Every structure is written in C-alpha cells, then in structure tokens.
Coordinates of C-alpha atoms and ligand atoms in Angstrom, one line a residue:
X1 CA 0.0 0.0 0.0
X2 CA 1.3 3.4 -0.8
X3 CA 1.9 5.7 2.2
X4 CA -0.8 8.0 1.0
X5 CA -3.3 5.2 0.7
X6 CA -2.5 4.0 4.1
X7 CA -2.8 7.5 5.7
X8 CA -6.1 8.2 3.9
X9 CA -7.5 4.9 5.0
X10 CA -8.0 3.8 1.4
X11 CA -8.2 0.1 0.6
X12 CA -6.3 -1.3 -2.3
X13 CA -8.4 -3.2 -4.8
X14 CA -5.8 -6.0 -4.7
X15 CA -6.3 -6.2 -0.9
X16 CA -10.0 -6.8 -1.5
X17 CA -8.9 -9.7 -3.7
X18 CA -6.8 -11.1 -0.8
X19 CA -9.7 -10.6 1.6
X20 CA -12.0 -12.7 -0.6
X21 CA -9.4 -15.4 -0.9
X22 CA -8.8 -15.5 2.8
X23 CA -9.5 -13.0 5.6
X24 CA -6.4 -13.9 7.4
X25 CA -4.3 -13.2 4.3
X26 CA -5.8 -9.7 4.1
X27 CA -5.1 -9.2 7.8
X28 CA -1.5 -10.3 7.7
X29 CA -0.8 -8.1 4.6
X30 CA -2.9 -5.0 5.4
X31 CA -2.9 -4.8 9.2
X32 CA 0.3 -6.5 10.1
X33 CA 2.1 -5.3 7.0
X34 CA 3.7 -8.7 6.3
X35 CA 4.4 -9.1 2.6
X36 CA 6.4 -11.9 1.1
X37 CA 7.0 -12.5 -2.6
X38 CA 7.2 -16.1 -3.5
X39 CA 7.6 -17.7 -7.0
X40 CA 4.0 -17.2 -7.9
X41 CA 4.1 -13.6 -7.0
X42 CA 7.2 -13.1 -9.1
X43 CA 5.5 -15.0 -12.0
X44 CA 2.5 -12.7 -11.7
X45 CA 4.8 -9.6 -11.8
X46 CA 6.6 -11.0 -14.9
X47 CA 3.2 -11.5 -16.6
X48 CA 2.3 -7.8 -15.9
X49 CA 5.7 -6.6 -17.1
X50 CA 5.3 -8.5 -20.3
X51 CA 1.8 -7.0 -20.8
X52 CA 3.2 -3.6 -20.1
X53 CA 5.6 -3.9 -23.0
X54 CA 2.7 -4.7 -25.2
X55 CA 0.7 -1.7 -24.2
X56 CA -0.7 0.2 -27.2
X57 CA -2.9 3.1 -27.7
X58 CA -6.0 1.3 -26.7
X59 CA -4.5 -0.6 -23.7
X60 CA -3.2 1.2 -20.7
X61 CA -2.8 0.4 -17.0
X62 CA -3.1 3.2 -14.5
X63 CA -3.9 4.1 -10.9
X64 CA -7.3 5.4 -9.9
X65 CA -8.4 6.5 -6.5
X66 CA -11.9 7.3 -5.1
X67 CA -12.5 9.0 -1.8
X68 CA -16.2 8.2 -2.1
X69 CA -15.6 4.4 -2.4
X70 CA -12.5 4.4 -0.2
X71 CA -10.7 2.5 -2.8
X72 CA -7.4 2.8 -4.8
X73 CA -5.8 0.5 -7.3
X74 CA -3.9 0.0 -10.5
X75 CA -5.9 -1.8 -13.1
X76 CA -4.1 -4.0 -15.6
X77 CA -5.6 -2.6 -18.7
X78 CA -8.6 -0.6 -20.1
X79 CA -9.8 -1.2 -23.7
X80 CA -12.5 0.3 -25.8
X81 CA -15.0 -2.5 -26.8
X82 CA -18.4 -2.2 -28.4
X83 CA -18.7 1.5 -27.8
X84 CA -17.7 1.5 -24.2
X85 CA -14.7 1.2 -21.9
X86 CA -13.9 -2.2 -20.4
X87 CA -11.5 -3.0 -17.5
X88 CA -9.2 -6.0 -18.3
X89 CA -7.7 -8.1 -15.5
X90 CA -5.0 -10.6 -16.3
X91 CA -4.5 -13.7 -14.3
X92 CA -1.7 -16.3 -14.7
X93 CA -3.9 -19.2 -13.5
X94 CA -6.9 -21.0 -14.7
X95 CA -10.6 -20.1 -14.5
X96 CA -13.2 -22.0 -12.4
X97 CA -13.9 -25.1 -14.5
X98 CA -17.1 -27.1 -13.9
X99 CA -18.0 -30.1 -15.8
X100 CA -20.3 -29.3 -18.8
X101 CA -20.2 -25.6 -18.1
X102 CA -18.4 -22.7 -19.7
X103 CA -15.3 -21.5 -17.8
X104 CA -16.2 -19.0 -15.1
X105 CA -14.3 -16.4 -13.1
X106 CA -13.5 -17.0 -9.4
X107 CA -15.4 -15.0 -6.8
X108 CA -12.4 -13.0 -5.7
X109 CA -11.5 -12.2 -9.3
X110 CA -15.1 -11.1 -10.1
X111 CA -15.1 -8.6 -7.1
X112 CA -11.6 -7.3 -8.1
X113 CA -12.7 -6.7 -11.7
X114 CA -15.9 -5.1 -10.5
X115 CA -14.1 -2.9 -8.0
X116 CA -11.8 -1.5 -10.7
X117 CA -14.8 -0.9 -12.9
X118 CA -16.5 1.1 -10.2
X119 CA -13.3 3.2 -9.9
X120 CA -13.3 3.8 -13.7
X121 CA -17.0 4.7 -13.8
X122 CA -16.4 7.4 -11.2
X123 CA -13.4 8.7 -13.1
X124 CA -15.2 8.7 -16.5
X125 CA -18.5 9.8 -15.1
X126 CA -20.3 7.2 -17.1
X127 CA -21.7 3.7 -16.5
X128 CA -19.9 0.6 -17.6
X129 CA -21.5 -2.7 -18.6
X130 CA -18.8 -5.3 -18.1
X131 CA -15.2 -6.2 -17.2
X132 CA -13.1 -9.0 -18.6
X133 CA -10.7 -11.4 -17.0
X134 CA -8.1 -13.1 -19.1
X135 CA -6.9 -16.4 -17.7
X136 CA -3.5 -17.0 -19.3
X137 CA -3.2 -20.5 -17.8
X138 CA -6.1 -21.6 -19.9
X139 CA -6.1 -19.0 -22.6
X140 CA -9.7 -17.9 -22.1
X141 CA -11.3 -14.6 -21.4
X142 CA -14.3 -14.5 -19.0
X143 CA -16.8 -11.7 -19.1
X144 CA -18.0 -10.3 -15.8
X145 CA -21.3 -8.4 -16.1
X146 CA -21.5 -5.4 -13.8
X147 CA -24.8 -6.5 -12.2
X148 CA -26.3 -4.9 -9.1
X149 CA -25.2 -8.1 -7.3
X150 CA -21.6 -7.9 -8.4
X151 CA -21.5 -4.2 -7.4
X152 CA -22.9 -5.1 -4.0
X153 CA -20.2 -7.6 -3.5
X154 CA -17.6 -4.8 -3.8
X155 CA -19.4 -2.7 -1.2
X156 CA -19.6 -5.6 1.2
X157 CA -15.9 -6.4 0.8
X158 CA -15.0 -2.8 1.4
X159 CA -17.1 -2.8 4.6
X160 CA -15.5 -6.1 5.8
X161 CA -12.0 -4.8 5.1
X162 CA -12.7 -1.7 7.2
X163 CA -14.0 -3.9 10.1
X164 CA -10.9 -6.1 9.9
X165 CA -8.6 -3.1 10.1
X166 CA -10.0 -2.2 13.5
X167 CA -9.7 -5.7 15.2
X168 CA -6.6 -6.8 17.0
X169 CA -7.0 -10.5 16.7
X170 CA -5.9 -12.4 13.6
X171 CA -8.9 -14.1 11.8
X172 CA -8.7 -17.9 11.8
X173 CA -7.0 -19.9 9.1
X174 CA -9.2 -20.5 6.1
X175 CA -11.3 -23.6 5.9
X176 CA -9.9 -24.9 2.6
X177 CA -6.3 -26.1 3.2
X178 CA -5.8 -26.2 -0.6
X179 CA -5.8 -22.4 -0.7
X180 CA -2.8 -22.4 1.7
X181 CA -0.7 -24.5 -0.7
X182 CA -0.7 -21.5 -3.1
X183 CA -0.5 -18.7 -0.5
X184 CA 2.8 -16.7 -0.4
X185 CA 2.2 -16.0 3.4
X186 CA 2.0 -19.7 4.4
X187 CA 5.5 -19.6 6.0
X188 CA 4.4 -16.8 8.2
X189 CA 0.9 -17.9 8.8
X190 CA 1.8 -21.6 9.6
X191 CA -1.8 -22.8 8.9
X192 CA -0.9 -26.5 8.9
X193 CA 0.7 -26.2 12.3
X194 CA -2.5 -24.5 13.6
X195 CA -4.7 -27.2 12.2
X196 CA -2.5 -29.7 13.9
X197 CA -2.9 -28.0 17.3
X198 CA -6.7 -28.0 16.7
X199 CA -6.8 -31.7 15.7
X200 CA -3.9 -34.0 16.6
X201 CA -5.2 -36.3 13.8
X202 CA -4.2 -33.7 11.2
X203 CA -1.0 -34.6 9.3
X204 CA 0.6 -31.2 8.6
X205 CA 2.1 -30.6 5.2
X206 CA 5.4 -28.6 5.4
X207 CA 4.7 -25.2 3.9
X208 CA 7.5 -23.7 5.9
X209 CA 10.7 -23.7 3.7
X210 CA 13.1 -26.4 4.9
X211 CA 16.2 -24.2 4.2
X212 CA 16.9 -20.5 4.4
X213 CA 17.9 -18.8 1.2
X214 CA 21.4 -17.4 1.0
X215 CA 24.3 -17.9 3.3
X216 CA 25.7 -16.2 6.4
X217 CA 28.9 -14.3 5.6
X218 CA 31.5 -14.2 8.4
X219 CA 34.4 -11.8 8.3
X220 CA 37.1 -12.7 10.7
X221 CA 40.1 -10.7 9.4
X222 CA 40.9 -7.7 11.6
X223 CA 42.2 -5.7 8.6
X224 CA 39.3 -6.6 6.4
X225 CA 37.1 -4.1 4.6
X226 CA 33.6 -4.6 3.3
X227 CA 32.7 -2.2 0.4
X228 CA 30.1 -2.2 -2.3
X229 CA 30.5 -2.9 -6.0
X230 CA 27.1 -2.5 -7.7
X231 CA 24.7 -5.1 -6.2
X232 CA 27.6 -7.0 -4.6
X233 CA 29.7 -6.7 -1.5
X234 CA 33.4 -6.4 -2.1
X235 CA 35.4 -8.1 0.6
X236 CA 39.1 -7.2 0.9
X237 CA 41.2 -9.1 3.4
X238 CA 44.9 -8.8 4.0
X239 CA 46.9 -11.2 1.9
X240 CA 43.9 -12.4 0.0
X241 CA 42.6 -11.2 -3.4
X242 CA 39.4 -9.1 -3.2
X243 CA 36.2 -11.1 -3.6
X244 CA 32.8 -10.0 -4.9
X245 CA 29.9 -11.6 -3.2
X246 CA 26.4 -10.9 -4.8
X247 CA 24.0 -9.5 -2.2
X248 CA 21.4 -12.1 -3.3
X249 CA 23.7 -14.9 -2.1
X250 CA 23.7 -13.9 1.6
X251 CA 21.2 -13.2 4.3
X252 CA 23.5 -11.8 7.0
X253 CA 27.0 -10.5 7.6
X254 CA 28.8 -11.2 10.9
X255 CA 31.9 -9.3 11.7
X256 CA 34.2 -10.9 14.2
X257 CA 36.8 -8.2 15.3
X258 CA 37.6 -4.9 13.7
X259 CA 36.7 -5.1 10.0
X260 CA 35.6 -1.9 8.4
X261 CA 32.3 -1.4 6.6
X262 CA 31.7 1.4 4.1
X263 CA 28.6 3.5 4.1
X264 CA 27.8 2.2 0.6
X265 CA 27.9 -1.4 1.9
X266 CA 25.6 -0.4 4.8
X267 CA 23.2 1.1 2.3
X268 CA 23.2 -2.1 0.3
X269 CA 22.4 -4.0 3.5
X270 CA 19.5 -1.6 4.1
X271 CA 18.3 -1.9 0.6
X272 CA 18.4 -5.7 0.5
X273 CA 17.2 -6.4 4.1
X274 CA 20.5 -7.9 5.1
X275 CA 21.3 -7.9 8.8
X276 CA 24.8 -7.0 10.1
X277 CA 26.1 -8.1 13.4
X278 CA 29.3 -7.0 15.2
X279 CA 31.1 -9.3 17.6
X280 CA 34.3 -8.7 19.5
X281 CA 37.2 -11.0 18.8
X282 CA 36.3 -12.9 22.0
X283 CA 32.7 -13.5 20.8
X284 CA 30.8 -10.8 22.7
X285 CA 27.9 -9.3 20.8
X286 CA 28.5 -5.6 20.3
X287 CA 25.5 -4.6 18.2
X288 CA 23.4 -5.3 15.1
X289 CA 22.1 -3.3 12.2
X290 CA 18.7 -4.2 11.0
X291 CA 17.0 -2.1 8.3
X292 CA 13.4 -0.8 8.7
X293 CA 11.4 0.4 11.7
X294 CA 10.0 -3.0 12.6
X295 CA 6.4 -4.1 12.7
X296 CA 4.6 -2.2 15.4
X297 CA 1.4 -4.3 15.7
X298 CA 3.4 -7.4 16.5
X299 CA 5.5 -5.7 19.1
X300 CA 2.5 -4.2 20.8
X301 CA 1.0 -7.7 21.1
X302 CA 4.4 -9.0 22.4
X303 CA 4.5 -6.3 25.1
X304 CA 0.9 -7.0 26.1
X305 CA 1.6 -10.7 26.4
X306 CA 5.0 -10.6 28.1
X307 CA 3.8 -8.1 30.7
X308 CA 1.5 -10.9 31.9
X309 CA 3.3 -12.8 34.7
X310 CA 1.1 -15.9 34.0
X311 CA 2.2 -16.0 30.3
X312 CA 5.9 -15.5 31.2
X313 CA 5.7 -18.3 33.7
X314 CA 4.1 -20.7 31.2
X315 CA 6.7 -19.9 28.5
X316 CA 9.6 -20.1 31.0
X317 CA 8.4 -23.5 32.2
X318 CA 8.2 -24.8 28.7
X319 CA 11.7 -23.4 27.8
X320 CA 13.4 -24.8 30.9
X321 CA 11.8 -28.1 30.4
X322 CA 13.0 -28.2 26.8
X323 CA 16.5 -27.2 27.7
X324 CA 17.0 -29.6 30.6
X325 CA 15.3 -32.5 28.7
X326 CA 17.7 -31.7 25.7
X327 CA 20.7 -31.9 28.0
X328 CA 19.5 -35.1 29.6
X329 CA 18.8 -36.7 26.2
X330 CA 22.2 -35.7 25.0
X331 CA 23.9 -37.2 28.0
X332 CA 21.9 -40.4 27.7
X333 CA 22.6 -40.7 24.0
X334 CA 26.3 -39.9 24.3
X335 CA 26.9 -42.5 27.0
X336 CA 24.7 -45.2 25.5
X337 CA 26.6 -48.4 25.2
X338 CA 29.3 -47.2 27.6
X339 CA 29.6 -48.2 31.2
X340 CA 28.2 -45.3 33.2
X341 CA 30.2 -44.8 36.4
X342 CA 28.6 -43.8 39.6
X343 CA 29.1 -40.1 39.1
X344 CA 27.4 -40.2 35.7
X345 CA 24.5 -42.2 37.1
X346 CA 24.1 -39.9 40.1
X347 CA 24.2 -36.8 37.8
X348 CA 21.7 -38.2 35.4
X349 CA 19.4 -39.0 38.3
X350 CA 19.8 -35.5 39.7
X351 CA 18.9 -33.9 36.4
X352 CA 15.8 -36.2 36.2
X353 CA 14.7 -35.0 39.7
X354 CA 15.2 -31.4 38.7
X355 CA 13.1 -32.0 35.5
X356 CA 10.2 -33.3 37.6
X357 CA 10.1 -30.0 39.5
X358 CA 9.8 -27.8 36.4
X359 CA 6.0 -28.1 35.7
X360 CA 5.1 -27.1 39.2
X361 CA 7.7 -24.3 39.7
X362 CA 5.8 -21.3 41.1
X363 CA 7.9 -18.5 39.7
X364 CA 10.4 -17.6 37.0
X365 CA 13.1 -17.1 39.7
X366 CA 12.6 -20.7 40.8
X367 CA 12.9 -21.9 37.2
X368 CA 16.1 -20.0 36.8
X369 CA 17.4 -21.8 39.8
X370 CA 16.4 -25.2 38.5
X371 CA 17.9 -24.5 35.1
X372 CA 21.2 -23.3 36.8
X373 CA 21.5 -26.4 38.9
X374 CA 20.8 -28.7 36.0
X375 CA 23.3 -26.9 33.9
X376 CA 26.0 -27.2 36.6
X377 CA 25.4 -31.0 36.8
X378 CA 25.3 -31.3 33.0
X379 CA 28.6 -29.6 32.5
X380 CA 30.2 -31.6 35.3
X381 CA 29.3 -34.7 33.3
X382 CA 30.6 -33.5 30.0
X383 CA 34.0 -35.3 30.5
X384 CA 32.0 -38.6 30.6
X385 CA 30.9 -38.1 27.0
X386 CA 34.4 -37.4 25.6
X387 CA 36.5 -40.2 24.3
X388 CA 38.9 -41.8 26.8
X389 CA 41.9 -40.8 24.8
X390 CA 40.9 -37.1 24.6
X391 CA 43.9 -34.9 25.4
X392 CA 43.7 -33.5 28.9
X393 CA 43.9 -29.9 27.5
X394 CA 40.5 -30.4 25.9
X395 CA 38.7 -31.8 28.9
X396 CA 36.7 -29.1 30.7
X397 CA 36.4 -28.6 34.4
X398 CA 32.8 -27.4 34.6
X399 CA 31.5 -24.4 32.8
X400 CA 33.5 -21.1 32.7
X401 CA 32.0 -18.2 30.8
X402 CA 33.4 -14.7 31.1
X403 CA 36.1 -15.4 30.3
X404 CA 36.5 -19.1 29.3
X405 CA 39.2 -20.7 31.4
X406 CA 39.9 -23.8 29.2
X407 CA 39.8 -24.8 25.6
X408 CA 36.5 -26.7 25.8
X409 CA 34.8 -23.6 27.2
X410 CA 36.5 -21.4 24.6
X411 CA 34.9 -23.5 21.8
X412 CA 31.6 -23.6 23.7
X413 CA 31.5 -19.8 24.2
X414 CA 32.4 -18.9 20.7
X415 CA 29.7 -21.3 19.3
X416 CA 27.2 -19.8 21.7
X417 CA 28.0 -16.3 20.4
X418 CA 27.2 -17.6 16.8
X419 CA 24.1 -19.2 18.2
X420 CA 23.1 -15.8 19.6
X421 CA 23.5 -14.3 16.1
X422 CA 21.5 -17.1 14.5
X423 CA 18.6 -16.8 16.9
X424 CA 18.7 -13.0 16.6
X425 CA 18.2 -13.5 12.8
X426 CA 15.1 -15.6 13.5
X427 CA 13.7 -12.9 15.9
X428 CA 14.4 -10.2 13.3
X429 CA 12.7 -12.2 10.6
X430 CA 9.5 -12.5 12.7
X431 CA 9.7 -8.9 13.8
X432 CA 9.6 -9.4 17.6
X433 CA 11.4 -7.1 20.0
X434 CA 14.6 -8.9 21.2
X435 CA 14.9 -6.8 24.3
X436 CA 11.6 -8.1 25.7
X437 CA 11.7 -11.7 27.0
X438 CA 10.1 -14.0 29.6
X439 CA 12.9 -16.0 31.4
X440 CA 16.1 -14.0 31.5
X441 CA 16.6 -10.9 33.6
X442 CA 16.7 -7.8 31.5
X443 CA 20.3 -6.6 31.3
X444 CA 22.1 -4.3 28.9
X445 CA 24.7 -6.7 27.6
X446 CA 22.4 -9.1 25.9
X447 CA 18.9 -9.2 24.6
X448 CA 16.7 -11.3 27.0
X449 CA 14.4 -12.8 24.3
X450 CA 17.5 -14.0 22.4
X451 CA 18.9 -15.5 25.6
X452 CA 15.5 -17.2 26.3
X453 CA 15.3 -18.7 22.9
X454 CA 18.9 -19.8 22.8
X455 CA 18.2 -22.2 25.6
X456 CA 16.3 -24.4 23.2
X457 CA 19.3 -24.8 20.9
X458 CA 22.5 -24.9 23.0
X459 CA 22.6 -28.6 23.5
X460 CA 21.3 -29.8 20.1
X461 CA 23.0 -27.3 17.9
X462 CA 26.4 -26.6 19.6
X463 CA 27.1 -28.8 22.6
X464 CA 26.8 -31.9 20.4
X465 CA 29.1 -30.4 17.7
X466 CA 31.7 -29.3 20.3
X467 CA 31.8 -32.9 21.8
X468 CA 31.8 -34.7 18.5
X469 CA 34.4 -32.4 16.9
X470 CA 36.7 -33.1 19.9
X471 CA 36.0 -36.8 19.8
X472 CA 36.9 -36.7 16.1
X473 CA 40.1 -34.9 16.9
X474 CA 39.3 -31.9 14.8
X475 CA 41.0 -29.4 17.1
X476 CA 44.7 -28.5 17.2
X477 CA 45.7 -27.8 20.8
X478 CA 48.5 -25.5 19.8
X479 CA 47.2 -23.6 16.8
X480 CA 43.5 -23.3 17.4
X481 CA 43.7 -21.5 20.8
X482 CA 45.1 -18.4 22.3
X483 CA 46.0 -19.2 25.9
X484 CA 46.9 -16.8 28.7
X485 CA 46.8 -17.3 32.5
X486 CA 43.4 -15.7 32.8
X487 CA 41.6 -16.9 29.8
X488 CA 41.5 -19.1 26.7
X489 CA 40.2 -17.8 23.4
X490 CA 40.0 -19.3 19.9
X491 CA 42.8 -18.1 17.7
X492 CA 42.0 -16.9 14.1
X493 CA 42.5 -20.5 12.9
X494 CA 40.2 -21.8 15.7
X495 CA 37.5 -19.3 14.9
X496 CA 37.5 -20.2 11.2
X497 CA 37.2 -23.9 12.2
X498 CA 34.3 -23.1 14.6
X499 CA 32.5 -21.0 12.0
X500 CA 32.7 -23.8 9.4
X501 CA 31.4 -26.4 12.0
X502 CA 28.6 -24.0 13.1
X503 CA 27.4 -23.1 9.6
X504 CA 27.4 -26.7 8.6
X505 CA 25.3 -27.5 11.6
X506 CA 22.9 -24.7 10.7
X507 CA 22.3 -26.4 7.3
X508 CA 21.9 -29.9 8.9
X509 CA 18.3 -31.1 8.5
X510 CA 16.4 -32.9 11.2
X511 CA 12.9 -34.1 11.6
X512 CA 10.7 -32.1 13.9
X513 CA 9.4 -34.8 16.3
X514 CA 6.0 -33.2 16.8
X515 CA 5.2 -31.7 13.4
X516 CA 6.9 -34.6 11.7
X517 CA 8.6 -32.7 8.9
X518 CA 12.2 -32.0 8.1
X519 CA 13.9 -28.7 8.1
X520 CA 17.4 -27.2 8.8
X521 CA 18.4 -26.0 12.2
X522 CA 18.6 -22.4 10.9
X523 CA 15.0 -22.7 9.8
X524 CA 14.0 -24.4 13.1
X525 CA 15.1 -21.3 14.9
X526 CA 12.8 -19.1 12.9
X527 CA 10.0 -21.6 13.2
X528 CA 10.3 -21.6 17.0
X529 CA 10.1 -17.8 17.1
X530 CA 6.9 -18.0 15.0
X531 CA 5.5 -20.7 17.2
X532 CA 6.4 -18.5 20.2
X533 CA 4.4 -15.6 18.7
X534 CA 1.5 -17.9 18.2
X535 CA 1.4 -18.5 22.0
X536 CA -0.2 -15.0 22.3
X537 CA -1.6 -14.4 18.8
X538 CA -3.8 -17.3 17.9
X539 CA -3.0 -20.9 18.5
X540 CA -0.8 -21.8 21.4
X541 CA 0.7 -25.2 22.2
X542 CA 3.6 -25.9 19.8
X543 CA 6.3 -23.6 21.1
X544 CA 9.4 -25.4 22.6
X545 CA 8.0 -28.9 21.9
X546 CA 10.9 -30.0 19.8
X547 CA 13.3 -32.5 21.3
X548 CA 16.3 -34.5 20.2
X549 CA 15.2 -38.1 19.6
Ligands
SF4_1 S1 -1.7 -19.7 4.5 FE1 -3.9 -20.2 4.3 S2 -4.8 -19.4 6.2 FE2 -2.8 -18.5 6.0 S3 -3.2 -16.5 5.0 FE3 -2.7 -18.0 3.4 S4 -4.6 -18.8 2.7 FE4 -5.0 -17.8 4.6

C-alpha cells in the first residue's frame, strides 16, 4: 500500500482480492504489513511486465483513487470495446472449470474486476457494462457483467475490510487447506501447524521452507574491509585477493573483530534487508544493524503478552523443560553403550529429579534456579561423553564463561555467540522485539528474548558439535587456541574452524518430532520464534515442543 493510501484509510483493490481469498491473508498483509514475494508472486509480476511492454494506444494500465468508495488501485488494462470502456484483468492461473459448463471467473476475481470498474466509472463519469478477466493458464477470457449483485459484493468487501482493520486478533485460518498451498504467506501464517494443534489427527504438510535462502557471511580478518560494487559486496582481506559476493547470495553479515564497513555497503544491506552483526574477537555481541522500523502491531502484542506474569511463567516452564530435557537426552545418547560410572548415574538422576520439579515451579526465579542447577550438573558430566583418549587440555572442568578458562569452554562460548546471532536472525525475521523476553533478567549486555530462545538450541546445535568435533580430533591444541593465564580464546584458525562447523550444523536437516517434517536448524530457529508468537496471537501449544530423539 502506498503511504498516501495508508494514511487516507483507502483500501487497495488487490487487498480486496486477498480478503475474498482468505480474511487472514488480508489481515496479515494489510494490518500486520507482512508481505512476502514467492515464486507465484514473481511470476505474476513478470506477466504484468510483459503485458506492459505490449501496451498500445488502446490498452493502458493506470492508478485510480476514489475517496467516495474508499478505494485505490492499479488496473491491468482498459480497452474500448463495443462502444464503451472495459476493464481487463490478467491472471496467470486458470478459471473455475465445472464439468459441462463454460469457464467461469473466481469470486475473488469477479469482485476485483468489478471494483476496478467502479473506480473507472467514477473517473469517466459514465456507466460501464462489463469487465473481462483473461486467464492465461487456460487462454480464455471470461466476461463479468456489472450487475447490481456484483457491485454489492464490492461494497460488502470494502465494509468487511474496514472492520478487519480495526480488530486486534488475527482471523482464523481459512477452511480450505488447498488455498494455503498457493499462499505466499504460508511460511508466516503456519496454517498447517495451527490445524495440527486443533486436531492431533491432522497430518501437517510442510509449507515452511526447509532451508533458508542465502548464506551467512562471516568476516574474521581484523584488517578486512567490506565495500560495495554494484549489487555485490566487495570483501578485501589482508593477503587475499578481493572477492565480490552478490548480495542475493547472503542473508546476513557477521563481523568478528575490527573489519571496516563502508557507508555504501551499509546502504546495500539496508536496501536488501541484510542484517549486520558485530562481535568482539572474543565473541561478545557488540551490536546489530537491521533495516526498517519493525512491525509495530506485532510488538504491541508482544509487550501485552509478556507483561502478563502468567504468560511469562508458562513460557519459562516450557523453555526450561525443553532445555533440561535436551541436556538429559544428549547425556543419555552420548553415554549409550558405555559403562556409566557412579558419578554419571548420580548426575543423570539429579537432572531427572530437577526436571520433575519444572512443571510445578511457582515462579520464574525458581525456574532459573532449577535451570542453573541442571546446567551445573550437566557440565560436570561432559567429561564422561568425551573419548577416553581425549587430550587433557580439551577436557573441561565445569563451565566457565566470562572469560572461558579452558579450551573446551572457549569452543563452547564462541559457538554460543554464533548461536546468539543465528537466533537473533530468527527474531528479526519474525519482527519481535529482542529486548523483551520472559525468562532471563533484563540486562544491557544481551537481549533477554534471544537468551531465552537460545536455551532451546544450546545442546542440540552446539554442545553436540563441540563434543563430536573433539572426539573426532578436529582441534589442534597448539594452533586453534590463544591461551593466557586468565583466559583461553579461539585463535584466528580456531575461529574459522568453529564457523565452518557451526554453519554446517545450521544447514543440517532434522525431523521435527511433533510436526513430523524435516527442516534445517537455521529454519527451526525461525519456526520456534513464529510458534512462540502464536502463543499469544492465535493458536498456542507448539512452542518449545521439539526435542532431540
Ligand atoms: S496460509 Fe492459508 S490461512 Fe494463512 S493466510 Fe494464506 S490462505 Fe490464509
């Protein structure tokens, strides 16, 4: 919608089309301002561009606006036929085909063509008789007569659109699941997941893309410079030839250390919606750049939900349960087939006992205590899951954070900082406010919501990789670490190794045990953020349900 149309409260004719297709689609696009262009949207645009090239004297597309109708829109074409003007609407797809009948126009298309015709009537100050819809998928043109009934459908759609603009709750998912298969907003709406919550018999189809498009670009060189060359980023690193990376190939840039970024490169990020994250050499998140003002509606709902202590307690319980269960399952899996000594057995039992207390914990503070105790036991047991011949330098002694005191903790901390960035990406994609969480205490050094969500992924995404990479002897004790008396960090070599391991893990696909479809870990993070939002928008019940098998 143009800014003017939005401010004037005018409704786009194409939004009426969306409304008649599915009220929720209208709401997501017009009220929550979520717009995604999928392959079918691009194909539609291509069709209109091709038609534009064919425009002749008699065929023109143009904008019309009517204050009286409260409508605005750009019609595909207007032609002179049989002594009167006729609106033409072009569709890529097929008409409604019923056995033994002539092809007919779909209801939403009829109303769209009629709405354009009403705009044109007002502009020309003369009555029109018909509109025509060209279905290119079947190569037929269907005539829509401008009857009183078709005109009334336009008025009713305008009235319904106005009503929907004033409500704060999303309309329910549409009844016909077939419509969702073609809907560009299915990855945001998650209709199949909602149907599954409503009926556990439902077998959800994965409409959520399994993988994220583009890659995460990591820049580790302290002397590096990121500039712009047309639609590409130009990366210059000491001792390496300059590289051009098309902006379409990446979804985020992460700078580890002191690389420079030019204003032109920042403008390219803003233009393409690419997020930029700065981390210190030691892995502390320093800040992020995310273009655009952010979706206000969603944030208002988030504030309302997360100022409710009952909602926070429910979400915190679910998150702690998922985290501690994940840790327990990892320990059980990694020690399966081995002889568990008494310390391991006692630790596992302790974690089981702590788990049982989560569902009845009366406050978020208590949950934080349970989570902390479980984490302490879990990290004490980590040596049990390392191979017996692991070099002593790589065996941790508990968890040390700021700063890490041993090599194991250096790998862990660096990986967690990348996890922070990856979860941050998911939160930005959904449009939630990262500073407003439900489990972690607000503090200025890290966004609480990101810390909350990270709890779901520490064990399955990075702890597993840290342990397996050590067991596979992928770390070089001398070269991959920078060791002082106070702390241990990853060296440049070590960081590059960790980044490769981490990004590979992000692309690993796994099967969501509840929804029963496969997707990458990167995608799982965004999915969890969307399911979290559903806890307060429409259909709660699926957030933090995923577990390692
Ligand atoms: S995915 Fe289905 S329910 Fe959701 S907006 Fe699209 S058509 Fe409507």
